[in-house]
């Protein structure tokens, strides 16, 4: 390893992962080494070592992490050789083994797989604003790498998208612009001049969507008058009201909570030279002359995803009116409540918070309420680093504190799909250890007071200490634990009792419509979506059911029943028939399913097929046949000339299948998993897809990073860097299993 290779190191402890610059030791609690600057020389050495070009692919390959892990970890060897019956089979086995052995080098000592979880471009600005407002600058090397990241993702016309693959938007561009200025980049830097041109050509920052207006208002770059009231008092209304915030989707709830506090307090940076200059840089008109009230609903057309409904407009009118006459005593009571809630969320999540947006805004609230020297604020700052990730494109803010449990659970299933996986007991043992450690076994003390869904027995998406259970993560945790226990190759620690607790959680998560949501039951009616104020996301107001979540939960229940047929048989059977009917009803006329959390139709179609095939006994046979036939027809129709499948992120936003220029290994793998699960008799199509996966595999067992694979709320993409390994491996392993059992 070169010096540059080793200056950034990923430290990890029980799933917690932090990038440290030249750390003094491997102790994660001591990761900051403030003695260092980051020289120009080091920067260019980094760029040379880890080349990145947005033009080739805006999605980085996670080279920094991967090269480090490869250098540190020897390749494992199989406990015995798998004998092939012919040359073709040998190629298949070699590819699977190569894939497993390569990927196992990326496994941490504590058993999980880490990886780049970037993609959205509006996260890092939030953190930088928190650090700027609170006067807590990030270390120089971190800032230098953040600048690298932001410039790497600037597009040729000077703008930035909302996420790394998206077309430039006002939100993306203004937020990155301001971030770079906060970090001290000169306004005359040609890249910033170009960005300014983009902003001004598109109407200026008055048209930034509401989340951007909020961030700019904090910086004193937007008048709070130009921001629609969030009616903070709403939090004190009776909880039975259908629009009470406790009924919102938890991510919206936990973002609008600290936003309401900041709004109620009108938190605002003091004017200084930078702020005064920025006011001149990002607007088309003179800042002092902007009619702020008129800007409340101005949104640049490049940003709009959800248009304001008439009822939202009326609500805003009323709320803005109330703001003029508000009762001071009530406002005081409200902010005290908001703060209590923020403190509770901080404690429940060990200051990680539910996600990256609230992480930054909660930090701001605690700084404002308790001060920079308070213990709570220091605990917040300590957790900023849990959200930062270094890849060859620079330092980014992750969409979560990682995808640890999720990736580990899938990897176990992919490896164990055939007997080849059994040849790697050490990898599996370590993974089991991690999955064991990540199950949530205690309840938050304040869970009832703050509207939390019971969580004993659940699994999270990232780590147990983050403290937010997820329905389908619980399912993947359970399915992977059961798959491991089937092997019986080493001592395992998850008791029957705990498996049953997981099932109880899954059962408790089923929505009235028969499907499964993400973190909580759907608590608000769908019409509440009319009050979605975000402009840039859809379906954020309630926790609706999703095909993938419903499929994962149904599959976990089926896996569980196989092992414990007598546990709550009736309840599980009822849950299954409702859940599977939900999935069937969601099938589109072309045979596909829309995927809400990854790109896109191939993802959800795979999940749905898997659940319907495994749950066949619970479905009317003719309906089942019709449904599966339609699904396989859909997949076969979408196969590309080279044997692969490929979708772009536009499938998600437009909700219409959008074919990529080239096939994608991740989509190909999902389609193949689906076709094989469906027992499609088009062997040739499957063989062609398999050939493509093998041909695309690199010599070291990895696959190249292609298009971005994850999404949320239809309109923002998110990177799942492990998917390029997990799913091809899984599809190949299934092919091997089926071909050996058939003969
Ligand atoms: C995630 C990540 C995981 C994802 C799956 C488990 C894959 C999915 O099946 C259910 C939904 C879930 C848990 C999910 C929901 C939305 C999240 C939390 C994210 C995509 C990661 C980041 C995103 C979050 C909302 C980002 C912050 C943005 C806001 C609009 C608040």
PDB file of C-alpha atoms and ligand atoms in Angstrom, residues 117 120 122-123 211 249 251-252 254-255 354-358 398-400 402-403 406 410 461 470-473 517-519 537 540 546 548-549 552 596-598 603 607 710-713 716 718 720 723, ligand 1:
ATOM      1  CA  UNK A 117     -24.042   4.585   0.956  1.00  0.00           C
ATOM      2  CA  UNK A 120     -28.135  12.192  -2.413  1.00  0.00           C
ATOM      3  CA  UNK A 122     -28.552  17.471  -0.130  1.00  0.00           C
ATOM      4  CA  UNK A 123     -27.165  15.729   2.949  1.00  0.00           C
ATOM      5  CA  UNK A 211     -36.155  22.326   2.318  1.00  0.00           C
ATOM      6  CA  UNK A 249     -44.023   8.534   8.233  1.00  0.00           C
ATOM      7  CA  UNK A 251     -38.697  10.074   8.477  1.00  0.00           C
ATOM      8  CA  UNK A 252     -40.953  13.032   7.792  1.00  0.00           C
ATOM      9  CA  UNK A 254     -38.236  13.307  12.535  1.00  0.00           C
ATOM     10  CA  UNK A 255     -37.297  15.914   9.909  1.00  0.00           C
ATOM     11  CA  UNK A 354     -33.060   8.192  12.405  1.00  0.00           C
ATOM     12  CA  UNK A 355     -31.292   9.572   9.353  1.00  0.00           C
ATOM     13  CA  UNK A 356     -28.901  12.085   7.860  1.00  0.00           C
ATOM     14  CA  UNK A 357     -31.296  15.027   7.557  1.00  0.00           C
ATOM     15  CA  UNK A 358     -32.512  14.984  11.133  1.00  0.00           C
ATOM     16  CA  UNK A 398     -24.086   8.708   3.735  1.00  0.00           C
ATOM     17  CA  UNK A 399     -27.821   8.258   3.445  1.00  0.00           C
ATOM     18  CA  UNK A 400     -27.828   6.488   6.803  1.00  0.00           C
ATOM     19  CA  UNK A 402     -24.610   2.546   6.942  1.00  0.00           C
ATOM     20  CA  UNK A 403     -26.460  -0.440   5.520  1.00  0.00           C
ATOM     21  CA  UNK A 406     -29.180  -5.244   5.383  1.00  0.00           C
ATOM     22  CA  UNK A 410     -28.490 -10.567   1.956  1.00  0.00           C
ATOM     23  CA  UNK A 461     -31.227  -1.462   8.631  1.00  0.00           C
ATOM     24  CA  UNK A 470     -37.537  -1.775  10.204  1.00  0.00           C
ATOM     25  CA  UNK A 471     -40.141  -4.335   9.130  1.00  0.00           C
ATOM     26  CA  UNK A 472     -38.324  -5.804   6.163  1.00  0.00           C
ATOM     27  CA  UNK A 473     -34.924  -5.569   7.868  1.00  0.00           C
ATOM     28  CA  UNK A 517     -44.776  -0.771   5.605  1.00  0.00           C
ATOM     29  CA  UNK A 518     -41.223   0.308   6.451  1.00  0.00           C
ATOM     30  CA  UNK A 519     -40.809   1.356  10.127  1.00  0.00           C
ATOM     31  CA  UNK A 537     -40.567  13.912  -2.827  1.00  0.00           C
ATOM     32  CA  UNK A 540     -43.665  10.909   2.463  1.00  0.00           C
ATOM     33  CA  UNK A 546     -44.753  -1.636  -0.284  1.00  0.00           C
ATOM     34  CA  UNK A 548     -40.813  -5.390  -1.475  1.00  0.00           C
ATOM     35  CA  UNK A 549     -41.461  -4.981   2.234  1.00  0.00           C
ATOM     36  CA  UNK A 552     -39.724  -9.840   2.489  1.00  0.00           C
ATOM     37  CA  UNK A 596     -40.097   1.777  -4.135  1.00  0.00           C
ATOM     38  CA  UNK A 597     -36.628   1.249  -2.681  1.00  0.00           C
ATOM     39  CA  UNK A 598     -34.412   0.130  -5.545  1.00  0.00           C
ATOM     40  CA  UNK A 603     -36.253  -5.413  -8.094  1.00  0.00           C
ATOM     41  CA  UNK A 607     -39.234  -9.928  -4.605  1.00  0.00           C
ATOM     42  CA  UNK A 710     -31.255   2.513  -4.697  1.00  0.00           C
ATOM     43  CA  UNK A 711     -34.024   5.072  -4.363  1.00  0.00           C
ATOM     44  CA  UNK A 712     -36.315   6.700  -1.816  1.00  0.00           C
ATOM     45  CA  UNK A 713     -39.541   8.640  -2.121  1.00  0.00           C
ATOM     46  CA  UNK A 716     -33.866  10.577  -4.901  1.00  0.00           C
ATOM     47  CA  UNK A 718     -28.990   6.218  -3.213  1.00  0.00           C
ATOM     48  CA  UNK A 720     -25.865   0.355  -2.646  1.00  0.00           C
ATOM     49  CA  UNK A 723     -25.429  -4.945  -4.591  1.00  0.00           C
TER      50      UNK A 723
HETATM   51  C1  LIG B   1     -33.967   3.569   3.548  1.00  0.00           C
HETATM   52  C2  LIG B   1     -32.941   2.526   3.483  1.00  0.00           C
HETATM   53  C3  LIG B   1     -33.439   1.123   3.580  1.00  0.00           C
HETATM   54  C4  LIG B   1     -34.837   0.954   3.051  1.00  0.00           C
HETATM   55  C5  LIG B   1     -35.228  -0.525   2.793  1.00  0.00           C
HETATM   56  C6  LIG B   1     -35.028  -1.422   4.000  1.00  0.00           C
HETATM   57  C7  LIG B   1     -34.359  -1.074   1.668  1.00  0.00           C
HETATM   58  C8  LIG B   1     -36.680  -0.551   2.327  1.00  0.00           C
HETATM   59  O1  LIG B   1     -37.057  -1.845   1.959  1.00  0.00           O
HETATM   60  C9  LIG B   1     -37.591   0.106   3.324  1.00  0.00           C
HETATM   61  C10 LIG B   1     -37.215   1.578   3.505  1.00  0.00           C
HETATM   62  C11 LIG B   1     -35.754   1.792   3.951  1.00  0.00           C
HETATM   63  C12 LIG B   1     -35.656   1.474   5.421  1.00  0.00           C
HETATM   64  C13 LIG B   1     -35.302   3.250   3.768  1.00  0.00           C
HETATM   65  C14 LIG B   1     -36.289   4.345   3.916  1.00  0.00           C
HETATM   66  C15 LIG B   1     -35.814   5.755   3.516  1.00  0.00           C
HETATM   67  C16 LIG B   1     -34.384   6.013   3.897  1.00  0.00           C
HETATM   68  C17 LIG B   1     -34.255   5.884   5.381  1.00  0.00           C
HETATM   69  C18 LIG B   1     -33.517   4.957   3.183  1.00  0.00           C
HETATM   70  C19 LIG B   1     -33.623   4.990   1.675  1.00  0.00           C
HETATM   71  C20 LIG B   1     -32.130   5.434   3.523  1.00  0.00           C
HETATM   72  C21 LIG B   1     -32.222   6.969   3.470  1.00  0.00           C
HETATM   73  C22 LIG B   1     -33.729   7.340   3.431  1.00  0.00           C
HETATM   74  C23 LIG B   1     -34.008   8.627   4.236  1.00  0.00           C
HETATM   75  C24 LIG B   1     -35.463   8.998   4.144  1.00  0.00           C
HETATM   76  C25 LIG B   1     -33.106   9.743   3.713  1.00  0.00           C
HETATM   77  C26 LIG B   1     -33.358  11.087   4.265  1.00  0.00           C
HETATM   78  C27 LIG B   1     -34.283  11.843   3.431  1.00  0.00           C
HETATM   79  C28 LIG B   1     -35.493  12.264   3.805  1.00  0.00           C
HETATM   80  C29 LIG B   1     -36.530  12.518   2.787  1.00  0.00           C
HETATM   81  C30 LIG B   1     -35.857  12.476   5.221  1.00  0.00           C
END
